[in-house]
Amino acid sequence: MRIPALLAVLLVAGCSQSTAAPSPSPEGAVRLSGGGQFATKGTAAVVYDSKLAPEGAQASATVESSPGRTVSSLVVEGLLAKRAYGAHLHVNPCGAKPDDAGAHFQHQAGHADAANEVWLDVKTDEAGMGRATATQAWGFPVGTVPGSIVIHAQPTKADGTAGPRVACVTLSR
């Protein structure tokens, strides 16, 4: 039985939540999520390259940030089989154009690396399904949260580049 990607993320996130309230901190605690079937219109889940994210493809994402720790998860379904994609948090929500999501979200502005950004590279299986999780040793700065997760055409290189933008999932509280 195949569980839709969004349901799988919600089940995992619901089972892993702590009941303890986060302690006060300059960074605060934030939970973001988003997902859906990729479409050319709208902003919840947008496709920019239907060859790499064909009709029926979908994704879901969660990002939980608390003082000193951020955990981000991405689940994809219906992408091309046995293929690697790059994925990153971006500063803005998705839009009609790939560049609308803005630059990679960085904990501290100025350098692109796996310690300062969230890289969720994913490799799909024979059915086009894949998942990735990244844990960072930092929380979001007060008043600053990413707006989306963008899926790129290639896995992330050492300099943080991952090729053209294939699809985007807007994150919201």
mmCIF file of C-alpha atoms in Angstrom:
data_model
loop_
_atom_site.group_PDB
_atom_site.id
_atom_site.type_symbol
_atom_site.label_atom_id
_atom_site.label_comp_id
_atom_site.label_asym_id
_atom_site.label_seq_id
_atom_site.Cartn_x
_atom_site.Cartn_y
_atom_site.Cartn_z
ATOM 1 C CA MET A 1 0.000 0.000 0.000
ATOM 2 C CA ARG A 2 1.360 3.405 -0.951
ATOM 3 C CA ILE A 3 0.925 6.251 1.533
ATOM 4 C CA PRO A 4 0.708 9.730 0.005
ATOM 5 C CA ALA A 5 3.822 11.775 0.726
ATOM 6 C CA LEU A 6 2.034 14.450 2.758
ATOM 7 C CA LEU A 7 0.360 11.862 4.981
ATOM 8 C CA ALA A 8 3.670 10.087 5.571
ATOM 9 C CA VAL A 9 5.391 13.311 6.664
ATOM 10 C CA LEU A 10 2.498 14.263 8.918
ATOM 11 C CA LEU A 11 2.538 10.836 10.557
ATOM 12 C CA VAL A 12 6.284 10.954 11.132
ATOM 13 C CA ALA A 13 6.190 14.535 12.396
ATOM 14 C CA GLY A 14 3.236 13.813 14.696
ATOM 15 C CA CYS A 15 4.949 10.792 16.213
ATOM 16 C CA SER A 16 8.208 12.613 16.811
ATOM 17 C CA GLN A 17 6.963 15.800 18.451
ATOM 18 C CA SER A 18 8.061 16.493 21.972
ATOM 19 C CA THR A 19 5.493 17.493 24.556
ATOM 20 C CA ALA A 20 7.986 19.728 26.365
ATOM 21 C CA ALA A 21 7.703 23.431 25.616
ATOM 22 C CA PRO A 22 10.819 24.975 24.138
ATOM 23 C CA SER A 23 12.793 27.170 26.519
ATOM 24 C CA PRO A 24 12.860 30.908 25.812
ATOM 25 C CA SER A 25 15.659 31.882 23.462
ATOM 26 C CA PRO A 26 16.627 34.614 21.053
ATOM 27 C CA GLU A 27 16.027 32.138 18.234
ATOM 28 C CA GLY A 28 12.546 30.880 19.264
ATOM 29 C CA ALA A 29 10.700 27.774 18.091
ATOM 30 C CA VAL A 30 8.999 27.487 14.694
ATOM 31 C CA ARG A 31 7.220 24.678 12.789
ATOM 32 C CA LEU A 32 6.660 25.062 9.044
ATOM 33 C CA SER A 33 5.081 22.666 6.569
ATOM 34 C CA GLY A 34 3.869 22.523 3.008
ATOM 35 C CA GLY A 35 3.069 20.177 0.183
ATOM 36 C CA GLY A 36 0.794 19.049 -2.564
ATOM 37 C CA GLN A 37 0.693 17.870 -6.124
ATOM 38 C CA PHE A 38 2.851 20.029 -8.387
ATOM 39 C CA ALA A 39 0.897 22.355 -10.696
ATOM 40 C CA THR A 40 1.819 25.194 -13.044
ATOM 41 C CA LYS A 41 -0.602 27.588 -11.320
ATOM 42 C CA GLY A 42 -0.801 28.495 -7.654
ATOM 43 C CA THR A 43 1.965 28.715 -5.087
ATOM 44 C CA ALA A 44 1.583 25.734 -2.719
ATOM 45 C CA ALA A 45 3.444 23.245 -4.937
ATOM 46 C CA VAL A 46 4.669 24.631 -8.251
ATOM 47 C CA VAL A 47 6.340 22.790 -11.137
ATOM 48 C CA TYR A 48 8.830 24.614 -13.365
ATOM 49 C CA ASP A 49 10.133 21.629 -15.372
ATOM 50 C CA SER A 50 7.455 19.022 -16.101
ATOM 51 C CA LYS A 51 10.026 16.702 -17.699
ATOM 52 C CA LEU A 52 11.811 16.281 -14.353
ATOM 53 C CA ALA A 53 8.635 16.568 -12.232
ATOM 54 C CA PRO A 54 5.960 14.954 -14.432
ATOM 55 C CA GLU A 55 2.204 15.169 -14.041
ATOM 56 C CA GLY A 56 1.119 13.544 -10.785
ATOM 57 C CA ALA A 57 4.381 14.307 -8.964
ATOM 58 C CA GLN A 58 3.999 15.647 -5.451
ATOM 59 C CA ALA A 59 6.006 16.585 -2.405
ATOM 60 C CA SER A 60 5.571 17.384 1.258
ATOM 61 C CA ALA A 61 7.920 19.053 3.664
ATOM 62 C CA THR A 62 8.280 19.910 7.335
ATOM 63 C CA VAL A 63 10.781 22.168 9.034
ATOM 64 C CA GLU A 64 11.036 22.366 12.816
ATOM 65 C CA SER A 65 13.397 24.911 14.294
ATOM 66 C CA SER A 66 14.106 25.484 17.962
ATOM 67 C CA PRO A 67 17.031 27.025 19.795
ATOM 68 C CA GLY A 68 20.180 25.296 18.602
ATOM 69 C CA ARG A 69 18.534 22.819 16.223
ATOM 70 C CA THR A 70 16.646 22.752 12.927
ATOM 71 C CA VAL A 71 15.294 19.533 11.393
ATOM 72 C CA SER A 72 13.985 19.625 7.817
ATOM 73 C CA SER A 73 12.330 16.729 5.957
ATOM 74 C CA LEU A 74 11.242 16.307 2.351
ATOM 75 C CA VAL A 75 9.232 13.455 0.815
ATOM 76 C CA VAL A 76 8.689 13.276 -2.957
ATOM 77 C CA GLU A 77 6.555 10.975 -5.118
ATOM 78 C CA GLY A 78 6.160 10.660 -8.873
ATOM 79 C CA LEU A 79 9.482 12.217 -9.863
ATOM 80 C CA LEU A 80 11.709 10.435 -12.367
ATOM 81 C CA ALA A 81 12.821 7.000 -11.194
ATOM 82 C CA LYS A 82 16.339 6.379 -9.877
ATOM 83 C CA ARG A 83 17.407 9.997 -10.214
ATOM 84 C CA ALA A 84 19.153 12.392 -7.837
ATOM 85 C CA TYR A 85 17.770 15.896 -7.202
ATOM 86 C CA GLY A 86 19.085 18.734 -5.081
ATOM 87 C CA ALA A 87 16.767 20.557 -2.672
ATOM 88 C CA HIS A 88 17.267 23.562 -0.413
ATOM 89 C CA LEU A 89 15.350 25.943 1.794
ATOM 90 C CA HIS A 90 14.826 29.272 0.005
ATOM 91 C CA VAL A 91 14.037 32.711 1.434
ATOM 92 C CA ASN A 92 10.701 33.422 -0.323
ATOM 93 C CA PRO A 93 7.509 31.456 -1.025
ATOM 94 C CA CYS A 94 7.127 29.811 -4.426
ATOM 95 C CA GLY A 95 5.890 31.883 -7.331
ATOM 96 C CA ALA A 96 5.052 31.590 -10.998
ATOM 97 C CA LYS A 97 8.713 31.970 -11.983
ATOM 98 C CA PRO A 98 11.555 29.828 -10.595
ATOM 99 C CA ASP A 99 13.470 32.876 -9.304
ATOM 100 C CA ASP A 100 10.466 34.039 -7.226
ATOM 101 C CA ALA A 101 11.628 31.788 -4.359
ATOM 102 C CA GLY A 102 14.753 33.901 -4.026
ATOM 103 C CA ALA A 103 18.144 32.762 -2.806
ATOM 104 C CA HIS A 104 19.009 29.850 -0.521
ATOM 105 C CA PHE A 105 18.013 30.471 3.087
ATOM 106 C CA GLN A 106 21.195 30.890 5.120
ATOM 107 C CA HIS A 107 21.597 30.870 8.881
ATOM 108 C CA GLN A 108 24.313 33.498 8.544
ATOM 109 C CA ALA A 109 24.436 35.465 5.312
ATOM 110 C CA GLY A 110 27.447 35.118 3.115
ATOM 111 C CA HIS A 111 28.537 31.549 2.588
ATOM 112 C CA ALA A 112 26.953 28.558 0.882
ATOM 113 C CA ASP A 113 27.773 25.275 2.577
ATOM 114 C CA ALA A 114 25.910 22.401 4.208
ATOM 115 C CA ALA A 115 26.561 23.791 7.709
ATOM 116 C CA ASN A 116 25.055 27.233 6.951
ATOM 117 C CA GLU A 117 22.193 26.161 4.641
ATOM 118 C CA VAL A 118 19.717 23.271 4.578
ATOM 119 C CA TRP A 119 20.544 20.805 1.798
ATOM 120 C CA LEU A 120 17.958 18.059 1.255
ATOM 121 C CA ASP A 121 19.359 16.161 -1.706
ATOM 122 C CA VAL A 122 17.115 13.215 -2.548
ATOM 123 C CA LYS A 123 17.510 10.129 -4.730
ATOM 124 C CA THR A 124 14.331 8.540 -6.010
ATOM 125 C CA ASP A 125 13.668 4.810 -6.108
ATOM 126 C CA GLU A 126 12.264 2.800 -9.029
ATOM 127 C CA ALA A 127 8.795 4.268 -8.350
ATOM 128 C CA GLY A 128 10.029 7.892 -8.272
ATOM 129 C CA MET A 129 9.701 8.182 -4.492
ATOM 130 C CA GLY A 130 12.382 9.552 -2.213
ATOM 131 C CA ARG A 131 12.958 11.238 1.112
ATOM 132 C CA ALA A 132 15.625 13.321 2.768
ATOM 133 C CA THR A 133 16.184 14.779 6.220
ATOM 134 C CA ALA A 134 18.758 17.338 7.328
ATOM 135 C CA THR A 135 19.598 18.422 10.860
ATOM 136 C CA GLN A 136 21.388 21.695 11.527
ATOM 137 C CA ALA A 137 23.026 22.776 14.797
ATOM 138 C CA TRP A 138 21.250 26.149 14.739
ATOM 139 C CA GLY A 139 17.755 27.599 15.012
ATOM 140 C CA PHE A 140 16.210 30.312 12.870
ATOM 141 C CA PRO A 141 17.187 33.855 13.846
ATOM 142 C CA VAL A 142 14.273 35.745 15.471
ATOM 143 C CA GLY A 143 11.771 36.922 12.868
ATOM 144 C CA THR A 144 13.458 35.040 10.010
ATOM 145 C CA VAL A 145 12.025 31.896 8.443
ATOM 146 C CA PRO A 146 12.407 30.320 4.991
ATOM 147 C CA GLY A 147 9.519 30.630 2.557
ATOM 148 C CA SER A 148 9.947 27.436 0.522
ATOM 149 C CA ILE A 149 11.857 24.318 -0.401
ATOM 150 C CA VAL A 150 13.055 24.293 -4.003
ATOM 151 C CA ILE A 151 13.877 21.036 -5.808
ATOM 152 C CA HIS A 152 16.773 21.428 -8.250
ATOM 153 C CA ALA A 153 17.801 19.384 -11.304
ATOM 154 C CA GLN A 154 21.057 18.012 -9.839
ATOM 155 C CA PRO A 155 22.405 17.063 -6.418
ATOM 156 C CA THR A 156 24.136 19.879 -4.560
ATOM 157 C CA LYS A 157 27.765 20.571 -5.427
ATOM 158 C CA ALA A 158 30.322 21.710 -2.835
ATOM 159 C CA ASP A 159 29.687 25.366 -3.760
ATOM 160 C CA GLY A 160 25.952 25.027 -3.023
ATOM 161 C CA THR A 161 24.752 25.032 -6.638
ATOM 162 C CA ALA A 162 22.340 22.378 -7.864
ATOM 163 C CA GLY A 163 21.273 23.419 -11.326
ATOM 164 C CA PRO A 164 17.949 24.727 -12.609
ATOM 165 C CA ARG A 165 14.878 24.852 -10.379
ATOM 166 C CA VAL A 166 12.492 21.982 -11.111
ATOM 167 C CA ALA A 167 9.716 22.493 -8.547
ATOM 168 C CA CYS A 168 8.915 24.385 -5.349
ATOM 169 C CA VAL A 169 6.903 23.815 -2.156
ATOM 170 C CA THR A 170 5.762 26.862 -0.169
ATOM 171 C CA LEU A 171 6.205 26.590 3.600
ATOM 172 C CA SER A 172 3.788 28.080 6.105
ATOM 173 C CA ARG A 173 3.122 27.959 9.841
#
